Amino acid sequence: MSEIENKVVIITGASSGVGEATARRLGASGAKLMLAARREDRLKDLVAAIEKTGGTVAYRVTDVADRAQVQALADATLETYGRIDVLVNNAGLMPMSPLDQIKVDEWDQIIDVNLKGVLYGIAAVLPTMRQQKSGHVINLSSVGGHKVFPGAVVYCSTKYAVRAISEGLRLESNGEIRSTIISPGAVATEGLLRQSNRQIRSTNISPGAVATELTNTTHDDMTSWVSQVYSVAIDADAIARAIAYAIDQPGDVDVNEIIIRPTREEV
Ligand code: NDP
């Protein structure tokens, strides 16, 4: 039996691109899915398509920039399936413009979705995963979380932050906190036990150019750069396969970091 089968998986940003491809792939592998995004018509169509192939799937309209809605998504998942095994923190957007255009409202929006949305997702599932003593958070960073692209500075800063969150979650879930609270006798013992009982996996996925709707919000002065970089873009299922690979490992194996670029990508 695959490690994916019967796992309860929440996917944010499931209405297009990487999220949609991941839903289709995990649904076909027997995962129990809870899909989230803002566009309900897209989610309904996807649910129907996955159900048609025998998949187990539900959805909830969710704006990840709203903490209460993200908590409601986690609650609905527990109500529907009784547990949460995996959160794919995938929702994101990439409006691009140089800093000197001072598009502060857009900076706020990028931070609210790409960064705060990821943290709200973790806040919503972590108590359940800790209680279960198992769980897996998969965050979508980017090649832009490894190097900065002019014109996408705020986007890149959120993706650097997502990598930091993935690594921090890994360290905290696997006992790093133990060494910092080890000194005061009884408290240390309690902390040690509590931490060592936790088995939460953390995976950071950093795609290069992928053919999705992400570039639809690019401003006119960035379109020639974007169309050049995205001329070699790969299919969203390439990223879905990487996500499935990470989930499919046995519980004692934590795939922490994957970078996937088009072979012909130059940046
Ligand atoms: P898409 O634009 O195709 O998909 C983005 C998804 O995020 C949509 O389903 C959208 O749904 C959802 N979303 C956006 N804002 C919100 C919100 N406020 N609340 C809930 N959902 C939201 O792009 P991708 O599939 O490419 O993007 C997926 C992830 O992959 C992103 O985090 C992106 O940064 C990352 N990535 C993508 C790369 C690429 O080249 N495509 C490269 C590197 C990383 P809806 O509008 O219905 O809410």
Short mmCIF file of C-alpha atoms and ligand atoms in Angstrom, two decimals:
data_model
loop_
_atom_site.label_atom_id
_atom_site.label_comp_id
_atom_site.label_asym_id
_atom_site.label_seq_id
_atom_site.Cartn_x
_atom_site.Cartn_y
_atom_site.Cartn_z
CA MET A 1 0.00 0.00 0.00
CA SER A 2 1.29 3.46 -0.85
CA GLU A 3 1.96 5.89 1.99
CA ILE A 4 -0.39 8.32 0.22
CA GLU A 5 -3.44 6.09 0.37
CA ASN A 6 -5.99 7.21 3.01
CA LYS A 7 -3.86 10.16 4.14
CA VAL A 8 -5.97 13.24 4.82
CA VAL A 9 -4.46 16.09 2.80
CA ILE A 10 -5.41 19.77 2.78
CA ILE A 11 -4.31 21.64 -0.35
CA THR A 12 -4.54 25.44 -0.45
CA GLY A 13 -4.61 27.15 -3.83
CA ALA A 14 -6.20 24.05 -5.34
CA SER A 15 -8.22 25.90 -7.98
CA SER A 16 -5.41 26.06 -10.56
CA GLY A 17 -1.80 25.26 -11.40
CA VAL A 18 0.32 23.32 -8.92
CA GLY A 19 -2.51 22.91 -6.39
CA GLU A 20 -4.90 21.51 -8.97
CA ALA A 21 -2.29 19.12 -10.40
CA THR A 22 -1.44 17.96 -6.87
CA ALA A 23 -5.12 17.35 -6.08
CA ARG A 24 -5.54 15.26 -9.23
CA ARG A 25 -2.39 13.22 -8.55
CA LEU A 26 -3.02 12.60 -4.84
CA GLY A 27 -6.71 11.92 -5.48
CA ALA A 28 -5.76 9.21 -7.98
CA SER A 29 -3.40 7.73 -5.36
CA GLY A 30 -6.15 7.32 -2.76
CA ALA A 31 -5.59 10.36 -0.52
CA LYS A 32 -8.61 11.93 1.20
CA LEU A 33 -8.58 15.51 0.02
CA MET A 34 -9.80 18.84 1.34
CA LEU A 35 -9.34 21.46 -1.36
CA ALA A 36 -9.23 25.20 -0.69
CA ALA A 37 -9.14 28.39 -2.74
CA ARG A 38 -11.35 31.43 -3.32
CA ARG A 39 -12.89 30.46 -6.70
CA GLU A 40 -15.70 28.06 -5.83
CA ASP A 41 -16.66 27.24 -9.42
CA ARG A 42 -13.15 25.92 -10.08
CA LEU A 43 -13.17 23.88 -6.88
CA LYS A 44 -16.57 22.37 -7.70
CA ASP A 45 -15.39 21.32 -11.19
CA LEU A 46 -12.23 19.78 -9.75
CA VAL A 47 -14.13 17.91 -7.05
CA ALA A 48 -16.46 16.48 -9.71
CA ALA A 49 -13.50 15.40 -11.87
CA ILE A 50 -11.71 13.70 -8.96
CA GLU A 51 -14.90 12.00 -7.75
CA LYS A 52 -15.50 10.70 -11.27
CA THR A 53 -12.23 8.78 -11.07
CA GLY A 54 -13.16 7.33 -7.66
CA GLY A 55 -11.34 9.84 -5.47
CA THR A 56 -12.40 11.01 -2.01
CA VAL A 57 -12.60 14.78 -1.98
CA ALA A 58 -14.30 17.76 -0.34
CA TYR A 59 -13.71 21.48 -0.64
CA ARG A 60 -14.04 24.66 1.34
CA VAL A 61 -13.87 28.18 -0.07
CA THR A 62 -10.99 29.81 1.79
CA ASP A 63 -9.04 33.04 1.61
CA VAL A 64 -5.70 32.14 3.21
CA ALA A 65 -5.11 35.79 4.12
CA ASP A 66 -7.94 35.46 6.65
CA ARG A 67 -6.85 33.51 9.71
CA ALA A 68 -10.41 32.63 10.76
CA GLN A 69 -11.12 31.13 7.34
CA VAL A 70 -7.94 29.03 7.46
CA GLN A 71 -8.87 27.76 10.93
CA ALA A 72 -12.36 26.95 9.63
CA LEU A 73 -10.72 24.97 6.81
CA ALA A 74 -8.78 22.85 9.32
CA ASP A 75 -11.89 22.42 11.47
CA ALA A 76 -13.94 21.32 8.44
CA THR A 77 -11.24 18.80 7.55
CA LEU A 78 -11.34 17.30 11.04
CA GLU A 79 -15.14 17.20 10.94
CA THR A 80 -15.11 15.46 7.54
CA TYR A 81 -12.22 13.02 7.97
CA GLY A 82 -11.35 12.97 11.69
CA ARG A 83 -7.64 13.79 11.26
CA ILE A 84 -5.16 15.90 9.27
CA ASP A 85 -2.08 14.14 7.91
CA VAL A 86 -0.71 16.65 5.41
CA LEU A 87 -1.04 20.37 4.74
CA VAL A 88 0.15 21.51 1.31
CA ASN A 89 0.65 25.24 1.85
CA ASN A 90 0.50 26.13 -1.82
CA ALA A 91 -1.67 29.24 -2.33
CA GLY A 92 0.38 32.12 -3.64
CA LEU A 93 0.56 35.06 -5.99
CA MET A 94 3.32 36.92 -7.82
CA PRO A 95 2.47 40.43 -8.98
CA MET A 96 5.85 41.79 -10.10
CA SER A 97 7.11 45.37 -10.13
CA PRO A 98 10.36 47.13 -9.20
CA LEU A 99 10.48 48.54 -5.67
CA ASP A 100 10.67 52.13 -6.95
CA GLN A 101 7.12 51.82 -8.25
CA ILE A 102 6.12 51.79 -4.54
CA LYS A 103 3.13 49.47 -4.99
CA VAL A 104 2.65 49.13 -1.24
CA ASP A 105 -0.87 47.69 -1.48
CA GLU A 106 0.51 44.93 -3.65
CA TRP A 107 3.41 44.30 -1.22
CA ASP A 108 0.82 43.92 1.55
CA GLN A 109 -1.19 41.47 -0.55
CA ILE A 110 1.87 39.34 -1.39
CA ILE A 111 2.89 39.21 2.27
CA ASP A 112 -0.67 38.45 3.42
CA VAL A 113 -1.07 35.49 1.06
CA ASN A 114 2.44 34.06 0.53
CA LEU A 115 3.75 34.55 4.06
CA LYS A 116 0.94 35.08 6.55
CA GLY A 117 -1.22 32.55 4.70
CA VAL A 118 1.49 29.91 5.18
CA LEU A 119 1.77 30.72 8.89
CA TYR A 120 -2.01 30.67 9.33
CA GLY A 121 -2.03 27.21 7.73
CA ILE A 122 0.59 25.95 10.16
CA ALA A 123 -1.25 27.53 13.11
CA ALA A 124 -4.45 25.77 12.06
CA VAL A 125 -3.01 22.25 11.74
CA LEU A 126 -0.13 22.10 14.22
CA PRO A 127 -2.20 21.43 17.39
CA THR A 128 -3.92 18.51 15.64
CA MET A 129 -0.65 17.11 14.29
CA ARG A 130 0.97 17.40 17.71
CA GLN A 131 -1.95 15.55 19.27
CA GLN A 132 -1.78 12.85 16.59
CA LYS A 133 2.01 12.69 17.07
CA SER A 134 2.29 12.76 13.30
CA GLY A 135 1.80 15.13 10.42
CA HIS A 136 3.47 16.69 7.41
CA VAL A 137 3.61 20.30 6.28
CA ILE A 138 4.66 20.92 2.68
CA ASN A 139 5.40 24.55 1.86
CA LEU A 140 5.70 25.98 -1.64
CA SER A 141 8.70 28.29 -1.75
CA SER A 142 10.42 29.04 -5.08
CA VAL A 143 13.77 29.38 -6.81
CA GLY A 144 12.98 32.98 -5.81
CA GLY A 145 13.45 31.79 -2.22
CA HIS A 146 17.08 30.96 -3.04
CA LYS A 147 18.00 34.06 -5.06
CA VAL A 148 16.47 37.47 -5.56
CA PHE A 149 15.06 38.51 -8.94
CA PRO A 150 14.92 42.27 -9.66
CA GLY A 151 11.27 43.19 -10.11
CA ALA A 152 10.15 40.42 -7.77
CA VAL A 153 11.83 41.55 -4.56
CA VAL A 154 8.80 41.35 -2.28
CA TYR A 155 7.73 38.03 -3.78
CA CYS A 156 11.26 36.64 -3.26
CA SER A 157 11.35 37.94 0.31
CA THR A 158 8.19 35.96 1.12
CA LYS A 159 9.67 32.85 -0.47
CA TYR A 160 12.93 33.23 1.52
CA ALA A 161 10.73 33.49 4.60
CA VAL A 162 8.79 30.37 3.64
CA ARG A 163 12.08 28.44 3.47
CA ALA A 164 13.02 29.72 6.91
CA ILE A 165 9.63 28.62 8.25
CA SER A 166 10.03 25.14 6.72
CA GLU A 167 13.46 24.71 8.29
CA GLY A 168 12.32 26.13 11.63
CA LEU A 169 9.36 23.78 11.73
CA ARG A 170 11.66 20.85 11.02
CA LEU A 171 14.04 21.81 13.83
CA GLU A 172 11.29 22.47 16.35
CA SER A 173 9.49 19.26 15.45
CA ASN A 174 12.57 17.13 15.84
CA GLY A 175 13.89 18.25 19.16
CA GLU A 176 15.89 21.44 18.61
CA ILE A 177 13.88 23.06 21.41
CA ARG A 178 15.13 20.33 23.77
CA SER A 179 18.68 21.62 23.75
CA THR A 180 17.59 25.16 24.58
CA ILE A 181 15.45 24.23 27.59
CA ILE A 182 17.63 21.41 28.86
CA SER A 183 19.01 23.05 32.01
CA PRO A 184 16.23 23.36 34.62
CA GLY A 185 15.82 19.72 35.75
CA ALA A 186 12.14 18.75 35.85
CA VAL A 187 11.07 21.20 33.17
CA ALA A 188 13.79 19.86 30.86
CA THR A 189 12.58 16.28 31.27
CA GLU A 190 9.03 17.26 30.52
CA GLY A 191 10.12 19.24 27.50
CA LEU A 192 12.30 16.40 26.28
CA LEU A 193 9.46 13.90 26.39
CA ARG A 194 6.96 16.22 24.80
CA GLN A 195 9.32 17.09 21.96
CA SER A 196 10.54 13.57 21.27
CA ASN A 197 6.96 12.41 20.89
CA ARG A 198 6.43 14.76 18.00
CA GLN A 199 6.94 13.43 14.54
CA ILE A 200 6.00 16.24 12.21
CA ARG A 201 7.66 16.25 8.81
CA SER A 202 8.54 19.46 6.99
CA THR A 203 9.12 19.71 3.25
CA ASN A 204 10.09 22.82 1.31
CA ILE A 205 9.51 22.72 -2.44
CA SER A 206 11.16 25.34 -4.64
CA PRO A 207 9.96 25.34 -8.25
CA GLY A 208 11.51 27.24 -11.13
CA ALA A 209 9.28 28.26 -14.04
CA VAL A 210 6.05 26.27 -14.11
CA ALA A 211 3.27 26.86 -16.64
CA THR A 212 0.36 28.04 -14.46
CA GLU A 213 -1.75 31.16 -13.94
CA LEU A 214 0.87 32.66 -11.59
CA THR A 215 2.20 35.09 -14.20
CA ASN A 216 -1.27 36.46 -15.05
CA THR A 217 -0.80 39.31 -12.56
CA THR A 218 2.54 40.47 -13.98
CA HIS A 219 2.70 44.18 -14.87
CA ASP A 220 3.39 45.35 -18.42
CA ASP A 221 7.01 46.36 -17.83
CA MET A 222 7.92 42.86 -16.59
CA THR A 223 6.16 40.85 -19.29
CA SER A 224 9.14 40.48 -21.65
CA TRP A 225 11.35 39.12 -18.81
CA VAL A 226 8.57 36.80 -17.69
CA SER A 227 7.79 35.50 -21.17
CA GLN A 228 11.49 34.79 -21.74
CA VAL A 229 11.92 32.89 -18.45
CA TYR A 230 8.60 31.07 -18.85
CA SER A 231 9.25 30.07 -22.48
CA VAL A 232 10.79 26.86 -21.09
CA ALA A 233 8.25 26.39 -18.25
CA ILE A 234 7.42 22.84 -17.20
CA ASP A 235 4.04 21.30 -16.46
CA ALA A 236 2.49 21.70 -12.99
CA ASP A 237 2.40 17.92 -12.61
CA ALA A 238 6.22 17.98 -12.30
CA ILE A 239 5.73 19.73 -8.96
CA ALA A 240 2.79 17.49 -8.03
CA ARG A 241 5.05 14.46 -8.53
CA ALA A 242 7.60 15.92 -6.12
CA ILE A 243 4.89 16.56 -3.53
CA ALA A 244 3.61 13.00 -3.95
CA TYR A 245 7.18 11.67 -3.57
CA ALA A 246 7.63 13.50 -0.26
CA ILE A 247 4.31 12.23 1.11
CA ASP A 248 4.97 8.69 -0.14
CA GLN A 249 8.07 8.18 2.05
CA PRO A 250 7.74 6.07 5.21
CA GLY A 251 7.11 8.02 8.42
CA ASP A 252 10.76 8.00 9.52
CA VAL A 253 11.91 9.68 6.28
CA ASP A 254 11.52 13.45 5.98
CA VAL A 255 12.23 14.92 2.53
CA ASN A 256 13.22 18.43 3.54
CA GLU A 257 14.14 20.34 0.42
CA ILE A 258 13.48 19.94 -3.29
CA ILE A 259 14.38 22.39 -6.07
CA ILE A 260 12.83 21.65 -9.46
CA ARG A 261 13.70 23.72 -12.51
CA PRO A 262 13.04 23.25 -16.20
CA THR A 263 16.18 21.62 -17.61
CA ARG A 264 16.55 24.59 -19.97
CA GLU A 265 15.94 27.30 -17.34
CA GLU A 266 18.72 29.89 -17.36
CA VAL A 267 17.99 31.86 -14.16
P1 NDP B 1 -1.59 29.71 -9.86
O1 NDP B 1 -1.82 31.18 -10.01
O2 NDP B 1 -1.99 28.83 -10.99
O3 NDP B 1 -2.30 29.18 -8.54
C1 NDP B 1 -2.30 29.92 -7.36
C2 NDP B 1 -3.39 29.38 -6.46
O4 NDP B 1 -3.39 30.15 -5.26
C3 NDP B 1 -4.77 29.49 -7.07
O5 NDP B 1 -5.46 28.29 -6.84
C4 NDP B 1 -5.43 30.62 -6.30
O6 NDP B 1 -6.83 30.35 -6.16
C5 NDP B 1 -4.72 30.51 -4.96
N1 NDP B 1 -4.78 31.74 -4.19
C6 NDP B 1 -4.30 32.95 -4.50
N2 NDP B 1 -4.60 33.83 -3.54
C7 NDP B 1 -5.29 33.14 -2.60
C8 NDP B 1 -5.90 33.50 -1.36
N3 NDP B 1 -5.87 34.74 -0.88
N4 NDP B 1 -6.52 32.52 -0.67
C9 NDP B 1 -6.60 31.26 -1.14
N5 NDP B 1 -6.04 30.87 -2.29
C10 NDP B 1 -5.42 31.83 -3.01
O7 NDP B 1 -0.05 29.56 -9.53
P2 NDP B 1 0.87 28.29 -9.18
O8 NDP B 1 0.09 27.06 -9.22
O9 NDP B 1 2.07 28.41 -10.01
O10 NDP B 1 1.29 28.66 -7.69
C11 NDP B 1 1.30 27.72 -6.64
C12 NDP B 1 2.47 28.00 -5.73
O11 NDP B 1 3.69 27.68 -6.40
C13 NDP B 1 2.57 29.47 -5.28
O12 NDP B 1 2.90 29.52 -3.91
C14 NDP B 1 3.73 29.98 -6.11
O13 NDP B 1 4.39 31.06 -5.51
C15 NDP B 1 4.60 28.74 -6.20
N6 NDP B 1 5.56 28.80 -7.31
C16 NDP B 1 5.12 28.79 -8.61
C17 NDP B 1 6.03 28.93 -9.64
C18 NDP B 1 5.61 29.01 -11.06
O14 NDP B 1 6.47 29.27 -11.93
N7 NDP B 1 4.36 28.80 -11.41
C19 NDP B 1 7.47 29.04 -9.38
C20 NDP B 1 7.82 29.01 -7.99
C21 NDP B 1 6.89 28.87 -6.99
P3 NDP B 1 -8.00 31.42 -6.09
O15 NDP B 1 -7.63 32.56 -6.97
O16 NDP B 1 -9.20 30.65 -6.58
O17 NDP B 1 -8.11 31.79 -4.64
#
